[in-house]
């Protein structure tokens, strides 16, 4: 990825619905250049799509929790499939350290959270969980600082 790729991704981060022609105009390059770069970034897996940024609380899911799961050896695939079947599980990461999976989930309220945790604990292969509630999100998921470094800092490579 070079500086133009990063500037293109920054532009699309700010205005996800911007068309290829307008991207080209704002970046001062040809439309074909923008399209070729988008195609390459997609092919390389850097750009996976343009999902909308959603506010879970505004959607009715005001609680965010993080669960560290300890699972039986050899059951990661089975547990991950079980987690994927629970709508309120937003993401899961295989980790090192105290637990085996780090799971982010959302709930409408404390009662709903208990129901979701009960489903997680009930999955075959889950041995133990440790759940923490998020109180605030001072730094939401982001990629902007990395893109800005690539786009504007010639010493970063």
mmCIF file with all atom_site columns, N, CA and C in Angstrom, residues 7-47:
data_model
loop_
_atom_site.group_PDB
_atom_site.id
_atom_site.type_symbol
_atom_site.label_atom_id
_atom_site.label_alt_id
_atom_site.label_comp_id
_atom_site.label_asym_id
_atom_site.label_entity_id
_atom_site.label_seq_id
_atom_site.pdbx_PDB_ins_code
_atom_site.Cartn_x
_atom_site.Cartn_y
_atom_site.Cartn_z
_atom_site.occupancy
_atom_site.B_iso_or_equiv
_atom_site.pdbx_formal_charge
_atom_site.auth_seq_id
_atom_site.auth_comp_id
_atom_site.auth_asym_id
_atom_site.auth_atom_id
_atom_site.pdbx_PDB_model_num
ATOM 1   N N  . UNK A 1 7  ? -4.571  7.502  0.970   1.00 0.00 ? 7  UNK A N  1
ATOM 2   C CA . UNK A 1 7  ? -5.422  8.697  0.827   1.00 0.00 ? 7  UNK A CA 1
ATOM 3   C C  . UNK A 1 7  ? -6.799  8.327  0.277   1.00 0.00 ? 7  UNK A C  1
ATOM 4   N N  . UNK A 1 8  ? -6.836  7.376  -0.654  1.00 0.00 ? 8  UNK A N  1
ATOM 5   C CA . UNK A 1 8  ? -8.107  6.893  -1.199  1.00 0.00 ? 8  UNK A CA 1
ATOM 6   C C  . UNK A 1 8  ? -8.941  6.241  -0.092  1.00 0.00 ? 8  UNK A C  1
ATOM 7   N N  . UNK A 1 9  ? -8.328  5.410  0.730   1.00 0.00 ? 9  UNK A N  1
ATOM 8   C CA . UNK A 1 9  ? -9.055  4.752  1.814   1.00 0.00 ? 9  UNK A CA 1
ATOM 9   C C  . UNK A 1 9  ? -9.506  5.749  2.881   1.00 0.00 ? 9  UNK A C  1
ATOM 10  N N  . UNK A 1 10 ? -8.692  6.759  3.152   1.00 0.00 ? 10 UNK A N  1
ATOM 11  C CA . UNK A 1 10 ? -9.113  7.817  4.082   1.00 0.00 ? 10 UNK A CA 1
ATOM 12  C C  . UNK A 1 10 ? -10.345 8.544  3.544   1.00 0.00 ? 10 UNK A C  1
ATOM 13  N N  . UNK A 1 11 ? -10.331 8.845  2.265   1.00 0.00 ? 11 UNK A N  1
ATOM 14  C CA . UNK A 1 11 ? -11.456 9.526  1.635   1.00 0.00 ? 11 UNK A CA 1
ATOM 15  C C  . UNK A 1 11 ? -12.727 8.676  1.751   1.00 0.00 ? 11 UNK A C  1
ATOM 16  N N  . UNK A 1 12 ? -12.605 7.386  1.489   1.00 0.00 ? 12 UNK A N  1
ATOM 17  C CA . UNK A 1 12 ? -13.764 6.504  1.565   1.00 0.00 ? 12 UNK A CA 1
ATOM 18  C C  . UNK A 1 12 ? -14.179 6.230  3.007   1.00 0.00 ? 12 UNK A C  1
ATOM 19  N N  . UNK A 1 13 ? -13.253 6.374  3.943   1.00 0.00 ? 13 UNK A N  1
ATOM 20  C CA . UNK A 1 13 ? -13.601 6.258  5.361   1.00 0.00 ? 13 UNK A CA 1
ATOM 21  C C  . UNK A 1 13 ? -14.466 7.443  5.769   1.00 0.00 ? 13 UNK A C  1
ATOM 22  N N  . UNK A 1 14 ? -14.111 8.621  5.269   1.00 0.00 ? 14 UNK A N  1
ATOM 23  C CA . UNK A 1 14 ? -14.856 9.839  5.590   1.00 0.00 ? 14 UNK A CA 1
ATOM 24  C C  . UNK A 1 14 ? -16.195 9.908  4.864   1.00 0.00 ? 14 UNK A C  1
ATOM 25  N N  . UNK A 1 15 ? -16.207 9.470  3.603   1.00 0.00 ? 15 UNK A N  1
ATOM 26  C CA . UNK A 1 15 ? -17.422 9.559  2.776   1.00 0.00 ? 15 UNK A CA 1
ATOM 27  C C  . UNK A 1 15 ? -17.593 8.220  2.046   1.00 0.00 ? 15 UNK A C  1
ATOM 28  N N  . UNK A 1 16 ? -18.120 7.194  2.737   1.00 0.00 ? 16 UNK A N  1
ATOM 29  C CA . UNK A 1 16 ? -18.164 5.847  2.166   1.00 0.00 ? 16 UNK A CA 1
ATOM 30  C C  . UNK A 1 16 ? -18.957 5.716  0.870   1.00 0.00 ? 16 UNK A C  1
ATOM 31  N N  . UNK A 1 17 ? -19.904 6.593  0.642   1.00 0.00 ? 17 UNK A N  1
ATOM 32  C CA . UNK A 1 17 ? -20.746 6.473  -0.547  1.00 0.00 ? 17 UNK A CA 1
ATOM 33  C C  . UNK A 1 17 ? -20.225 7.284  -1.730  1.00 0.00 ? 17 UNK A C  1
ATOM 34  N N  . UNK A 1 18 ? -19.035 7.807  -1.619  1.00 0.00 ? 18 UNK A N  1
ATOM 35  C CA . UNK A 1 18 ? -18.448 8.618  -2.679  1.00 0.00 ? 18 UNK A CA 1
ATOM 36  C C  . UNK A 1 18 ? -18.176 7.744  -3.903  1.00 0.00 ? 18 UNK A C  1
ATOM 37  N N  . UNK A 1 19 ? -18.518 8.241  -5.072  1.00 0.00 ? 19 UNK A N  1
ATOM 38  C CA . UNK A 1 19 ? -18.301 7.488  -6.302  1.00 0.00 ? 19 UNK A CA 1
ATOM 39  C C  . UNK A 1 19 ? -16.851 7.549  -6.769  1.00 0.00 ? 19 UNK A C  1
ATOM 40  N N  . UNK A 1 20 ? -16.516 6.658  -7.667  1.00 0.00 ? 20 UNK A N  1
ATOM 41  C CA . UNK A 1 20 ? -15.159 6.559  -8.194  1.00 0.00 ? 20 UNK A CA 1
ATOM 42  C C  . UNK A 1 20 ? -14.744 7.860  -8.876  1.00 0.00 ? 20 UNK A C  1
ATOM 43  N N  . UNK A 1 21 ? -15.631 8.444  -9.660  1.00 0.00 ? 21 UNK A N  1
ATOM 44  C CA . UNK A 1 21 ? -15.311 9.679  -10.373 1.00 0.00 ? 21 UNK A CA 1
ATOM 45  C C  . UNK A 1 21 ? -15.009 10.827 -9.396  1.00 0.00 ? 21 UNK A C  1
ATOM 46  N N  . UNK A 1 22 ? -15.819 10.955 -8.345  1.00 0.00 ? 22 UNK A N  1
ATOM 47  C CA . UNK A 1 22 ? -15.588 12.019 -7.360  1.00 0.00 ? 22 UNK A CA 1
ATOM 48  C C  . UNK A 1 22 ? -14.311 11.752 -6.559  1.00 0.00 ? 22 UNK A C  1
ATOM 49  N N  . UNK A 1 23 ? -14.018 10.494 -6.269  1.00 0.00 ? 23 UNK A N  1
ATOM 50  C CA . UNK A 1 23 ? -12.754 10.159 -5.603  1.00 0.00 ? 23 UNK A CA 1
ATOM 51  C C  . UNK A 1 23 ? -11.582 10.610 -6.465  1.00 0.00 ? 23 UNK A C  1
ATOM 52  N N  . UNK A 1 24 ? -11.654 10.314 -7.743  1.00 0.00 ? 24 UNK A N  1
ATOM 53  C CA . UNK A 1 24 ? -10.590 10.704 -8.671  1.00 0.00 ? 24 UNK A CA 1
ATOM 54  C C  . UNK A 1 24 ? -10.424 12.216 -8.690  1.00 0.00 ? 24 UNK A C  1
ATOM 55  N N  . UNK A 1 25 ? -11.531 12.938 -8.752  1.00 0.00 ? 25 UNK A N  1
ATOM 56  C CA . UNK A 1 25 ? -11.467 14.399 -8.767  1.00 0.00 ? 25 UNK A CA 1
ATOM 57  C C  . UNK A 1 25 ? -10.810 14.933 -7.498  1.00 0.00 ? 25 UNK A C  1
ATOM 58  N N  . UNK A 1 26 ? -11.233 14.436 -6.346  1.00 0.00 ? 26 UNK A N  1
ATOM 59  C CA . UNK A 1 26 ? -10.697 14.931 -5.080  1.00 0.00 ? 26 UNK A CA 1
ATOM 60  C C  . UNK A 1 26 ? -9.233  14.559 -4.875  1.00 0.00 ? 26 UNK A C  1
ATOM 61  N N  . UNK A 1 27 ? -8.809  13.428 -5.437  1.00 0.00 ? 27 UNK A N  1
ATOM 62  C CA . UNK A 1 27 ? -7.409  12.998 -5.290  1.00 0.00 ? 27 UNK A CA 1
ATOM 63  C C  . UNK A 1 27 ? -6.513  13.534 -6.407  1.00 0.00 ? 27 UNK A C  1
ATOM 64  N N  . UNK A 1 28 ? -7.129  14.084 -7.451  1.00 0.00 ? 28 UNK A N  1
ATOM 65  C CA . UNK A 1 28 ? -6.348  14.628 -8.558  1.00 0.00 ? 28 UNK A CA 1
ATOM 66  C C  . UNK A 1 28 ? -5.708  13.561 -9.434  1.00 0.00 ? 28 UNK A C  1
ATOM 67  N N  . UNK A 1 29 ? -6.402  12.440 -9.591  1.00 0.00 ? 29 UNK A N  1
ATOM 68  C CA . UNK A 1 29 ? -5.907  11.350 -10.447 1.00 0.00 ? 29 UNK A CA 1
ATOM 69  C C  . UNK A 1 29 ? -7.020  10.922 -11.389 1.00 0.00 ? 29 UNK A C  1
ATOM 70  N N  . UNK A 1 30 ? -6.675  10.075 -12.345 1.00 0.00 ? 30 UNK A N  1
ATOM 71  C CA . UNK A 1 30 ? -7.648  9.603  -13.326 1.00 0.00 ? 30 UNK A CA 1
ATOM 72  C C  . UNK A 1 30 ? -8.633  8.621  -12.692 1.00 0.00 ? 30 UNK A C  1
ATOM 73  N N  . UNK A 1 31 ? -9.838  8.602  -13.255 1.00 0.00 ? 31 UNK A N  1
ATOM 74  C CA . UNK A 1 31 ? -10.863 7.685  -12.776 1.00 0.00 ? 31 UNK A CA 1
ATOM 75  C C  . UNK A 1 31 ? -10.377 6.246  -12.859 1.00 0.00 ? 31 UNK A C  1
ATOM 76  N N  . UNK A 1 32 ? -9.711  5.885  -13.929 1.00 0.00 ? 32 UNK A N  1
ATOM 77  C CA . UNK A 1 32 ? -9.180  4.524  -14.106 1.00 0.00 ? 32 UNK A CA 1
ATOM 78  C C  . UNK A 1 32 ? -8.163  4.152  -13.021 1.00 0.00 ? 32 UNK A C  1
ATOM 79  N N  . UNK A 1 33 ? -7.402  5.144  -12.568 1.00 0.00 ? 33 UNK A N  1
ATOM 80  C CA . UNK A 1 33 ? -6.427  4.908  -11.505 1.00 0.00 ? 33 UNK A CA 1
ATOM 81  C C  . UNK A 1 33 ? -7.142  4.528  -10.214 1.00 0.00 ? 33 UNK A C  1
ATOM 82  N N  . UNK A 1 34 ? -8.187  5.268  -9.889  1.00 0.00 ? 34 UNK A N  1
ATOM 83  C CA . UNK A 1 34 ? -8.952  4.979  -8.670  1.00 0.00 ? 34 UNK A CA 1
ATOM 84  C C  . UNK A 1 34 ? -9.582  3.596  -8.775  1.00 0.00 ? 34 UNK A C  1
ATOM 85  N N  . UNK A 1 35 ? -10.216 3.300  -9.913  1.00 0.00 ? 35 UNK A N  1
ATOM 86  C CA . UNK A 1 35 ? -10.869 2.003  -10.076 1.00 0.00 ? 35 UNK A CA 1
ATOM 87  C C  . UNK A 1 35 ? -9.856  0.865  -9.986  1.00 0.00 ? 35 UNK A C  1
ATOM 88  N N  . UNK A 1 36 ? -8.713  1.027  -10.616 1.00 0.00 ? 36 UNK A N  1
ATOM 89  C CA . UNK A 1 36 ? -7.679  -0.018 -10.569 1.00 0.00 ? 36 UNK A CA 1
ATOM 90  C C  . UNK A 1 36 ? -7.183  -0.235 -9.147  1.00 0.00 ? 36 UNK A C  1
ATOM 91  N N  . UNK A 1 37 ? -6.996  0.842  -8.411  1.00 0.00 ? 37 UNK A N  1
ATOM 92  C CA . UNK A 1 37 ? -6.534  0.718  -7.028  1.00 0.00 ? 37 UNK A CA 1
ATOM 93  C C  . UNK A 1 37 ? -7.599  0.073  -6.139  1.00 0.00 ? 37 UNK A C  1
ATOM 94  N N  . UNK A 1 38 ? -8.858  0.447  -6.317  1.00 0.00 ? 38 UNK A N  1
ATOM 95  C CA . UNK A 1 38 ? -9.933  -0.192 -5.549  1.00 0.00 ? 38 UNK A CA 1
ATOM 96  C C  . UNK A 1 38 ? -10.006 -1.688 -5.861  1.00 0.00 ? 38 UNK A C  1
ATOM 97  N N  . UNK A 1 39 ? -9.884  -2.029 -7.131  1.00 0.00 ? 39 UNK A N  1
ATOM 98  C CA . UNK A 1 39 ? -9.905  -3.443 -7.523  1.00 0.00 ? 39 UNK A CA 1
ATOM 99  C C  . UNK A 1 39 ? -8.741  -4.201 -6.890  1.00 0.00 ? 39 UNK A C  1
ATOM 100 N N  . UNK A 1 40 ? -7.540  -3.611 -6.921  1.00 0.00 ? 40 UNK A N  1
ATOM 101 C CA . UNK A 1 40 ? -6.355  -4.262 -6.350  1.00 0.00 ? 40 UNK A CA 1
ATOM 102 C C  . UNK A 1 40 ? -6.482  -4.394 -4.838  1.00 0.00 ? 40 UNK A C  1
ATOM 103 N N  . UNK A 1 41 ? -6.937  -3.333 -4.159  1.00 0.00 ? 41 UNK A N  1
ATOM 104 C CA . UNK A 1 41 ? -7.092  -3.381 -2.708  1.00 0.00 ? 41 UNK A CA 1
ATOM 105 C C  . UNK A 1 41 ? -8.133  -4.419 -2.301  1.00 0.00 ? 41 UNK A C  1
ATOM 106 N N  . UNK A 1 42 ? -9.179  -4.555 -3.111  1.00 0.00 ? 42 UNK A N  1
ATOM 107 C CA . UNK A 1 42 ? -10.198 -5.571 -2.842  1.00 0.00 ? 42 UNK A CA 1
ATOM 108 C C  . UNK A 1 42 ? -9.620  -6.966 -3.066  1.00 0.00 ? 42 UNK A C  1
ATOM 109 N N  . UNK A 1 43 ? -8.905  -7.144 -4.174  1.00 0.00 ? 43 UNK A N  1
ATOM 110 C CA . UNK A 1 43 ? -8.305  -8.440 -4.500  1.00 0.00 ? 43 UNK A CA 1
ATOM 111 C C  . UNK A 1 43 ? -7.298  -8.879 -3.438  1.00 0.00 ? 43 UNK A C  1
ATOM 112 N N  . UNK A 1 44 ? -6.557  -7.929 -2.885  1.00 0.00 ? 44 UNK A N  1
ATOM 113 C CA . UNK A 1 44 ? -5.563  -8.233 -1.850  1.00 0.00 ? 44 UNK A CA 1
ATOM 114 C C  . UNK A 1 44 ? -6.179  -8.429 -0.467  1.00 0.00 ? 44 UNK A C  1
ATOM 115 N N  . UNK A 1 45 ? -7.479  -8.156 -0.344  1.00 0.00 ? 45 UNK A N  1
ATOM 116 C CA . UNK A 1 45 ? -8.149  -8.337 0.932   1.00 0.00 ? 45 UNK A CA 1
ATOM 117 C C  . UNK A 1 45 ? -8.032  -7.145 1.872   1.00 0.00 ? 45 UNK A C  1
ATOM 118 N N  . UNK A 1 46 ? -7.399  -6.060 1.409   1.00 0.00 ? 46 UNK A N  1
ATOM 119 C CA . UNK A 1 46 ? -7.277  -4.859 2.241   1.00 0.00 ? 46 UNK A CA 1
ATOM 120 C C  . UNK A 1 46 ? -8.646  -4.210 2.403   1.00 0.00 ? 46 UNK A C  1
ATOM 121 N N  . UNK A 1 47 ? -9.389  -4.133 1.336   1.00 0.00 ? 47 UNK A N  1
ATOM 122 C CA . UNK A 1 47 ? -10.709 -3.513 1.324   1.00 0.00 ? 47 UNK A CA 1
ATOM 123 C C  . UNK A 1 47 ? -11.747 -4.621 1.197   1.00 0.00 ? 47 UNK A C  1
#
